[in-house]
PDB file of C-alpha atoms in Angstrom:
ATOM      1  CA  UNK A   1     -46.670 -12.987 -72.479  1.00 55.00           C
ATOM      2  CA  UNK A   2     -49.713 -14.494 -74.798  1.00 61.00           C
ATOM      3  CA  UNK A   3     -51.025 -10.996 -74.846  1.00 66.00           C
ATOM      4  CA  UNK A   4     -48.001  -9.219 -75.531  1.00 64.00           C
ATOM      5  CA  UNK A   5     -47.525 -11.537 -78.401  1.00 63.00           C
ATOM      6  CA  UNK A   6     -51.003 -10.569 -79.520  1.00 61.00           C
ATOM      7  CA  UNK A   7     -50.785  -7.010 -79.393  1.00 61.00           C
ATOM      8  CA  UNK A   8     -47.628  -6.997 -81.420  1.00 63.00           C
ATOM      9  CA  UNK A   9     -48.356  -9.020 -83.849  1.00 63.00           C
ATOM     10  CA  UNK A  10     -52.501  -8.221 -84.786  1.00 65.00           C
ATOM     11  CA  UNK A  11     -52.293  -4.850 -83.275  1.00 64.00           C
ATOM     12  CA  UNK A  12     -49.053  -3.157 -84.353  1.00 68.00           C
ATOM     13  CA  UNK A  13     -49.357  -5.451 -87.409  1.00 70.00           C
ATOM     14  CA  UNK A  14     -45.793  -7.138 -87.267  1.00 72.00           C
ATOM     15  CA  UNK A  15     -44.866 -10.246 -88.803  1.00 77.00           C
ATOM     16  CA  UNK A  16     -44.200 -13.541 -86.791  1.00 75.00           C
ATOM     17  CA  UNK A  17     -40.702 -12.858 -88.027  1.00 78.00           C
ATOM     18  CA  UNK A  18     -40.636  -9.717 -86.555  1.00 75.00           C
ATOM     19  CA  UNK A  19     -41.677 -10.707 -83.075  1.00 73.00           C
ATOM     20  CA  UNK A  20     -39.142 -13.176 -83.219  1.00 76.00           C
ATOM     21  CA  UNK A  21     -37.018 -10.234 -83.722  1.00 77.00           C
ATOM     22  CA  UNK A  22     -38.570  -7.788 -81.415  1.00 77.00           C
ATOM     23  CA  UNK A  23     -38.310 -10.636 -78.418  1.00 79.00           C
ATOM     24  CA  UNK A  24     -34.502 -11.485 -79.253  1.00 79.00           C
ATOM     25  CA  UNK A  25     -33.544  -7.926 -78.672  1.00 81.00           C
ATOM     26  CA  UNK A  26     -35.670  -7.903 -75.390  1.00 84.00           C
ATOM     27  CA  UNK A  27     -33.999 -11.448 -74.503  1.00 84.00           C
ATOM     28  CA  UNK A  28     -30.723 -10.116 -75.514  1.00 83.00           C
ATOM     29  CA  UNK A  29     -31.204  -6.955 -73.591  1.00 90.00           C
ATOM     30  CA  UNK A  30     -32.508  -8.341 -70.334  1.00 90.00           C
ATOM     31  CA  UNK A  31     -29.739 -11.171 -70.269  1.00 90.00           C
ATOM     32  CA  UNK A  32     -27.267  -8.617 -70.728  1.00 89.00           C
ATOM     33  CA  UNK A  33     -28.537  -6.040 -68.016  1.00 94.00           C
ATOM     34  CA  UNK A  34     -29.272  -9.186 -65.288  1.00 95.00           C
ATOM     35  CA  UNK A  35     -25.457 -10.066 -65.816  1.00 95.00           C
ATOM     36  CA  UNK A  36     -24.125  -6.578 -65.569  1.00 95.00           C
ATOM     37  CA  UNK A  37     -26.140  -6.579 -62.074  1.00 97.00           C
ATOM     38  CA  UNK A  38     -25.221  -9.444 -60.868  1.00 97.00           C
ATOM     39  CA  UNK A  39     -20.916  -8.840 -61.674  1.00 97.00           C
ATOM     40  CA  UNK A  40     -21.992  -5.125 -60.337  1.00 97.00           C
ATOM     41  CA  UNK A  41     -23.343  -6.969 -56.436  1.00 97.00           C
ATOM     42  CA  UNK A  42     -19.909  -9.425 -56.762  1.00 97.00           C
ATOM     43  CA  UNK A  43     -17.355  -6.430 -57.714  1.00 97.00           C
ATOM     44  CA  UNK A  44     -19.145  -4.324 -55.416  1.00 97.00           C
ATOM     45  CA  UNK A  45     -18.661  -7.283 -52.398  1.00 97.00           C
ATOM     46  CA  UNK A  46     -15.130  -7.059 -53.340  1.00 97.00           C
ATOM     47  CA  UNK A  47     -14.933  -3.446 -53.708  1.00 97.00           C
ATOM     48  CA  UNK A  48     -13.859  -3.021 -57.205  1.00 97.00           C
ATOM     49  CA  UNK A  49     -16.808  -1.474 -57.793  1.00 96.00           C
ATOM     50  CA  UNK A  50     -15.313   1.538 -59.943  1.00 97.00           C
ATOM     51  CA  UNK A  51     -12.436  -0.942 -61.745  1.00 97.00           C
ATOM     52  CA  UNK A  52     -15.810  -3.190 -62.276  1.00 98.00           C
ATOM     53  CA  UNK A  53     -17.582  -0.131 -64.509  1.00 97.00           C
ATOM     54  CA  UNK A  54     -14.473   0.979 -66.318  1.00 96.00           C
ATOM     55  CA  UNK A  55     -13.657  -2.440 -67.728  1.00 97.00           C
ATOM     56  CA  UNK A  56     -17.379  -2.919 -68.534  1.00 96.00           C
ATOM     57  CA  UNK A  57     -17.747   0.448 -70.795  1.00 96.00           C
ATOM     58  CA  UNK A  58     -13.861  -0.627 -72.247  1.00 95.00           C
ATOM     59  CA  UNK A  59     -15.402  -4.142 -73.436  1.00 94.00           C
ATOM     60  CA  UNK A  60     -18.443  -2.568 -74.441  1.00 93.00           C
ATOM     61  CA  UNK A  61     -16.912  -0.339 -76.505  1.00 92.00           C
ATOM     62  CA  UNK A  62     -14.809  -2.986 -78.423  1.00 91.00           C
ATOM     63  CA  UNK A  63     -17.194  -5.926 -78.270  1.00 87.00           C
ATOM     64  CA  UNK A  64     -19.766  -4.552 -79.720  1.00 84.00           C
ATOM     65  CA  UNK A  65     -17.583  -3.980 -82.664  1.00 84.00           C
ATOM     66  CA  UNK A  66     -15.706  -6.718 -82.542  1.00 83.00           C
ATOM     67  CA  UNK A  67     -17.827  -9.359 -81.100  1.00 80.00           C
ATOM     68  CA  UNK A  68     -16.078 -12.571 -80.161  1.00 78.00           C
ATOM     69  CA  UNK A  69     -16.608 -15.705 -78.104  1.00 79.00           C
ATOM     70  CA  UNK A  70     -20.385 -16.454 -78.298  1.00 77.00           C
ATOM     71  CA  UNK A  71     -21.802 -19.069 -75.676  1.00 82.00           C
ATOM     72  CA  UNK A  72     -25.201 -21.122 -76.294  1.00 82.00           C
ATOM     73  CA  UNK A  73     -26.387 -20.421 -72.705  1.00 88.00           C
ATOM     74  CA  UNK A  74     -26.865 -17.676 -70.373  1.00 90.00           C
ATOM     75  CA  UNK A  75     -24.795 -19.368 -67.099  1.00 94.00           C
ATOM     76  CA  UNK A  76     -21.642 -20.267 -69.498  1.00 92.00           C
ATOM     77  CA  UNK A  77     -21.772 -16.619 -71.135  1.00 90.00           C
ATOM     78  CA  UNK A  78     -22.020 -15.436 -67.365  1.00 93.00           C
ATOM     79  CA  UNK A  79     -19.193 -17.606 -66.194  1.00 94.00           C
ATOM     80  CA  UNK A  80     -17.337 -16.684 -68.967  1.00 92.00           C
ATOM     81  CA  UNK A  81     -17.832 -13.300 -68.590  1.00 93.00           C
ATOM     82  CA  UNK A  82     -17.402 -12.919 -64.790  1.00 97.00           C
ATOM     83  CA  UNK A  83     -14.091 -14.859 -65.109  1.00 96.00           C
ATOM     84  CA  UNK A  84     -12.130 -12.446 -67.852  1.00 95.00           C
ATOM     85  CA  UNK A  85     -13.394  -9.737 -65.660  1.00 97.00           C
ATOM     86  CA  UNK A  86     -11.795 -11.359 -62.627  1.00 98.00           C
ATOM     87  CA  UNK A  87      -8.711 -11.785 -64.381  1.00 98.00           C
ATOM     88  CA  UNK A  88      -8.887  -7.965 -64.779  1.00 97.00           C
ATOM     89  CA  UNK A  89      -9.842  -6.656 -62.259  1.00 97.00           C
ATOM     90  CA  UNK A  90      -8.658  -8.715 -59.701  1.00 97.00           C
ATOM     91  CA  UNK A  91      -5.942 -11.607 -60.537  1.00 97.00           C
ATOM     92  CA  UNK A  92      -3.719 -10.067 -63.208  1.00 97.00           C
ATOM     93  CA  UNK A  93      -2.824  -6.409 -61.602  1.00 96.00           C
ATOM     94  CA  UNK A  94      -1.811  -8.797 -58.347  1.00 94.00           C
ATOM     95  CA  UNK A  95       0.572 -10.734 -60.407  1.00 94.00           C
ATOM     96  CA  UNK A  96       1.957  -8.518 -63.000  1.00 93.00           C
ATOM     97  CA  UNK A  97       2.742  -4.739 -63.041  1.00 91.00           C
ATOM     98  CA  UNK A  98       2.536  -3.215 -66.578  1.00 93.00           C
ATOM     99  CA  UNK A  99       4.594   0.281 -66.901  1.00 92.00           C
ATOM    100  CA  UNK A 100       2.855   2.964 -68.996  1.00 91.00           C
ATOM    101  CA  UNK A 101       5.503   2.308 -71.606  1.00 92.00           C
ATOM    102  CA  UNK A 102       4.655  -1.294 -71.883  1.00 94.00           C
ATOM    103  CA  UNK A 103       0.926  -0.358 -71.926  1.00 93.00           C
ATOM    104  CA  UNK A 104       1.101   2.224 -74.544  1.00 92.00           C
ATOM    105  CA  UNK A 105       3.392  -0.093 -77.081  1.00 94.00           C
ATOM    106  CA  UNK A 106       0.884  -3.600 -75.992  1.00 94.00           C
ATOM    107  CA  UNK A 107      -2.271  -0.904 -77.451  1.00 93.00           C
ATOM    108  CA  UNK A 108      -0.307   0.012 -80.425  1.00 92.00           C
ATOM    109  CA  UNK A 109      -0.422  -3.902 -80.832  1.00 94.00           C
ATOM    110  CA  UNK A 110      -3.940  -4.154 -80.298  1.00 92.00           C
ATOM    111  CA  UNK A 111      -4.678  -1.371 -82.428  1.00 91.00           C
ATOM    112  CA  UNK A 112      -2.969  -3.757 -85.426  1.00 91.00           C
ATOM    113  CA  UNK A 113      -4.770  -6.568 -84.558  1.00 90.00           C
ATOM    114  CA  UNK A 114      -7.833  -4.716 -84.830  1.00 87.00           C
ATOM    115  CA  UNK A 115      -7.593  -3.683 -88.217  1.00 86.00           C
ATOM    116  CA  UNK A 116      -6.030  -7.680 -88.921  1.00 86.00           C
ATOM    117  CA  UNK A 117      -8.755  -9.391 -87.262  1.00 84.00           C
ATOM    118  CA  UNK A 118     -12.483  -9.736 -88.791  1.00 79.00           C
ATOM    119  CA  UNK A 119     -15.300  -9.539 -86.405  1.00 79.00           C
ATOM    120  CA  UNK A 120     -16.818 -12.417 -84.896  1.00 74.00           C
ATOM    121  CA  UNK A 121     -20.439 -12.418 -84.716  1.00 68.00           C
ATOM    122  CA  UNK A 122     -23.093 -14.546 -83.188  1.00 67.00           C
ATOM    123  CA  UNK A 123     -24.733 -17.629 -84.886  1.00 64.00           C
ATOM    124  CA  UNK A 124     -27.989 -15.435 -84.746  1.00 63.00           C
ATOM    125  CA  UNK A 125     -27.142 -12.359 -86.523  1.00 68.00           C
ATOM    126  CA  UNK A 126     -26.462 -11.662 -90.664  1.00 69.00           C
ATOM    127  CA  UNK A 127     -23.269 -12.269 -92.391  1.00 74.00           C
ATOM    128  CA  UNK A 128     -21.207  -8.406 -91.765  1.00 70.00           C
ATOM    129  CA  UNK A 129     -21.131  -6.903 -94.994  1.00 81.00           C
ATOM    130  CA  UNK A 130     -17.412  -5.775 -96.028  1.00 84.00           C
ATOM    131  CA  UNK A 131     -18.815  -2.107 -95.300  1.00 87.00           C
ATOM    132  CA  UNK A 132     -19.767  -3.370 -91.457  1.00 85.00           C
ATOM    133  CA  UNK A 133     -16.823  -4.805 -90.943  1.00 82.00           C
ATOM    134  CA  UNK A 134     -15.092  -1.372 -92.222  1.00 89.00           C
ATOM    135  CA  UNK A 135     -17.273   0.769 -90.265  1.00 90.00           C
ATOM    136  CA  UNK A 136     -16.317  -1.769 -87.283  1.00 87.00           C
ATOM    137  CA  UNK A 137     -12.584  -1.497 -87.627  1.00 88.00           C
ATOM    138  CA  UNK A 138     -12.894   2.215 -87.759  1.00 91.00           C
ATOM    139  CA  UNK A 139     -14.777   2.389 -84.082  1.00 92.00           C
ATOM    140  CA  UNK A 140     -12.477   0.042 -82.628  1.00 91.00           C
ATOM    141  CA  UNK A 141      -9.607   2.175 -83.909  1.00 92.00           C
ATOM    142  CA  UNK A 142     -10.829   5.421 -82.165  1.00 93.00           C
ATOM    143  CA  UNK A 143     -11.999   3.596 -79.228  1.00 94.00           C
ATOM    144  CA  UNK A 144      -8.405   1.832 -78.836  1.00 93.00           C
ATOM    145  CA  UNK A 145      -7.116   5.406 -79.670  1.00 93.00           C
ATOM    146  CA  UNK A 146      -8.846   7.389 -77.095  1.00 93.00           C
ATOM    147  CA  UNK A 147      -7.287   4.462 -74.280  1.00 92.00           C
ATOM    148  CA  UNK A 148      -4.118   4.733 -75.937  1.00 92.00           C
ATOM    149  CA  UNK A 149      -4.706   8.700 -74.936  1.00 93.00           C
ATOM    150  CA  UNK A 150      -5.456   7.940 -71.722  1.00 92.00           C
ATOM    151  CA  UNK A 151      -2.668   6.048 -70.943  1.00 90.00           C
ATOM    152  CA  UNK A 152      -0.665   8.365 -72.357  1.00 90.00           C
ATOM    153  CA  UNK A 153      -1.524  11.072 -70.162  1.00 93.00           C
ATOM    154  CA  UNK A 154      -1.723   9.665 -66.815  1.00 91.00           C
ATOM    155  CA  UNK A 155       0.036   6.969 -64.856  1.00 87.00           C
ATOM    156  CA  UNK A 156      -0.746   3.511 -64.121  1.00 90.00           C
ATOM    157  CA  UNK A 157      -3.796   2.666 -61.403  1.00 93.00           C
ATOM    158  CA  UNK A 158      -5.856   0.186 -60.277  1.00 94.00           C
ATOM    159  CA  UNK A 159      -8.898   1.399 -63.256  1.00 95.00           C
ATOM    160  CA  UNK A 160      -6.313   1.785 -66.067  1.00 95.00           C
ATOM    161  CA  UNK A 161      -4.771  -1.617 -64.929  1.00 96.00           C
ATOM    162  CA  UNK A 162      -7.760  -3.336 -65.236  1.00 96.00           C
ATOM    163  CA  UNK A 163      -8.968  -1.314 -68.505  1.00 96.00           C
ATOM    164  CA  UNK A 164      -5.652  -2.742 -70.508  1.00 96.00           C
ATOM    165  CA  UNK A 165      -6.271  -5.850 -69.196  1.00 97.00           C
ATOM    166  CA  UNK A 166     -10.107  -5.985 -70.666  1.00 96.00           C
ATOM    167  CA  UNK A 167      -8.794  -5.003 -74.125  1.00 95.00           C
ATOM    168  CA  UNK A 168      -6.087  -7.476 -74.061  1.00 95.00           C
ATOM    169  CA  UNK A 169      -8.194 -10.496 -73.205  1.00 95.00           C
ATOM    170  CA  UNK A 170     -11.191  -9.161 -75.536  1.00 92.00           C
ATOM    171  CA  UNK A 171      -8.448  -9.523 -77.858  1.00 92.00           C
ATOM    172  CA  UNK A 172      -7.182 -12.374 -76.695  1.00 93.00           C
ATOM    173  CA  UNK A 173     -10.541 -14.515 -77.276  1.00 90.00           C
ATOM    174  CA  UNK A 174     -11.194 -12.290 -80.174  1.00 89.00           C
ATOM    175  CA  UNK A 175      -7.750 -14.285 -81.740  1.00 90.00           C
ATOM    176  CA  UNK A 176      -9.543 -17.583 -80.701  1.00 88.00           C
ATOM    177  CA  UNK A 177     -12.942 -16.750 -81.919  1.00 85.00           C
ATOM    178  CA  UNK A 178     -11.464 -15.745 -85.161  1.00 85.00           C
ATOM    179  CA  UNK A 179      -8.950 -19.009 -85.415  1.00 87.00           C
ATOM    180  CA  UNK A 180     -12.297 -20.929 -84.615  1.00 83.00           C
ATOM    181  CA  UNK A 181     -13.931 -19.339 -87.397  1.00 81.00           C
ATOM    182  CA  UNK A 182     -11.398 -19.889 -89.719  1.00 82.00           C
ATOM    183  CA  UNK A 183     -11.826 -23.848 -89.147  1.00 84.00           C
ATOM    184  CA  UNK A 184     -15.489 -23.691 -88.962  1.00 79.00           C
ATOM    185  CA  UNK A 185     -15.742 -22.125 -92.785  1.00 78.00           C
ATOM    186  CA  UNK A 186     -12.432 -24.395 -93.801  1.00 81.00           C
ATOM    187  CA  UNK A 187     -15.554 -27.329 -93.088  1.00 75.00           C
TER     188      UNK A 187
END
């Protein structure tokens, strides 16, 4: 790692700030991709492998624009993560049927709250400018379009059951992340 740290910084010529930066992302990405794996192995066990990727790119989709609930470590962000999937995937289509109706008027709902609620970063990244947080409400918009589409146009299954189910508890925690905001700036 020494030498790494060596050839970025007096090779390439970057700045201890920016291999601070530069080794973030890496964390970042490597934490993400070793979680991904490791749901992939458990869905897979359970064989929800294909539910598993379909609520993955539906939260990636809106996360990444909306952020959310951020976690200090990598096992609670894991937990956490593994456990709103579950619900998704696994516990709430047992439990509760959704009709397409009540599907496509619950995204119309989301699709309000998306354009209501601000996005919640992590500790570790810039303020979002006004124009970020305009740019983000626009993706979210056409993302939560394009499922609003697809619910539209076919009928209720075990993926499109556990899609809505992602979006409503990414927006479910996205309402808590932003009421926990609210009271951490009201400090």
């Amino acid at each position: 790692m020494k030498n790494i740290e060596i050839l970025i910084k007096e090779d390439l010529g970057f700045t201890n700030t920016d291999y601070s930066k530069i080794r973030y992302v890496l964390t970042i990405i490597g934490s993400e991709i070793s979680k991904l794996l490791i749901m992939f192995v458990i869905f897979g066990l359970l064989d929800k492998e294909k539910e598993y990727i379909f609520s993955v790119i539906v939260l990636l989709a809106i996360r990444t624009n909306s952020g959310g609930l951020h976690f200090n470590s990598y096992i609670s962000c894991l937990i956490v993560s593994f456990v709103v999937l579950f619900l998704s995937i696994i516990i709430f289509p047992y439990f509760i049927d959704i009709t397409q109706l009540f599907a496509i008027v619950d995204l119309f709902v989301c699709i309000v709250l998306s354009m209501i609620l601000k996005p919640v970063r992590s500790i570790y990244r810039d303020e979002a400018t006004t124009a970020m947080i305009k740019k983000c409400h626009e993706k979210i918009f056409v993302y939560l379009l394009i499922f609003l589409i697809i619910f539209y146009i076919t009928s209720v299954t075990a993926i499109t059951e556990a899609m809505f189910w992602t979006i409503n508890l990414q927006f479910f925690q996205l309402i808590i992340a932003n009421v926990h905001q609210y009271f951490l700036n009201k400090q």
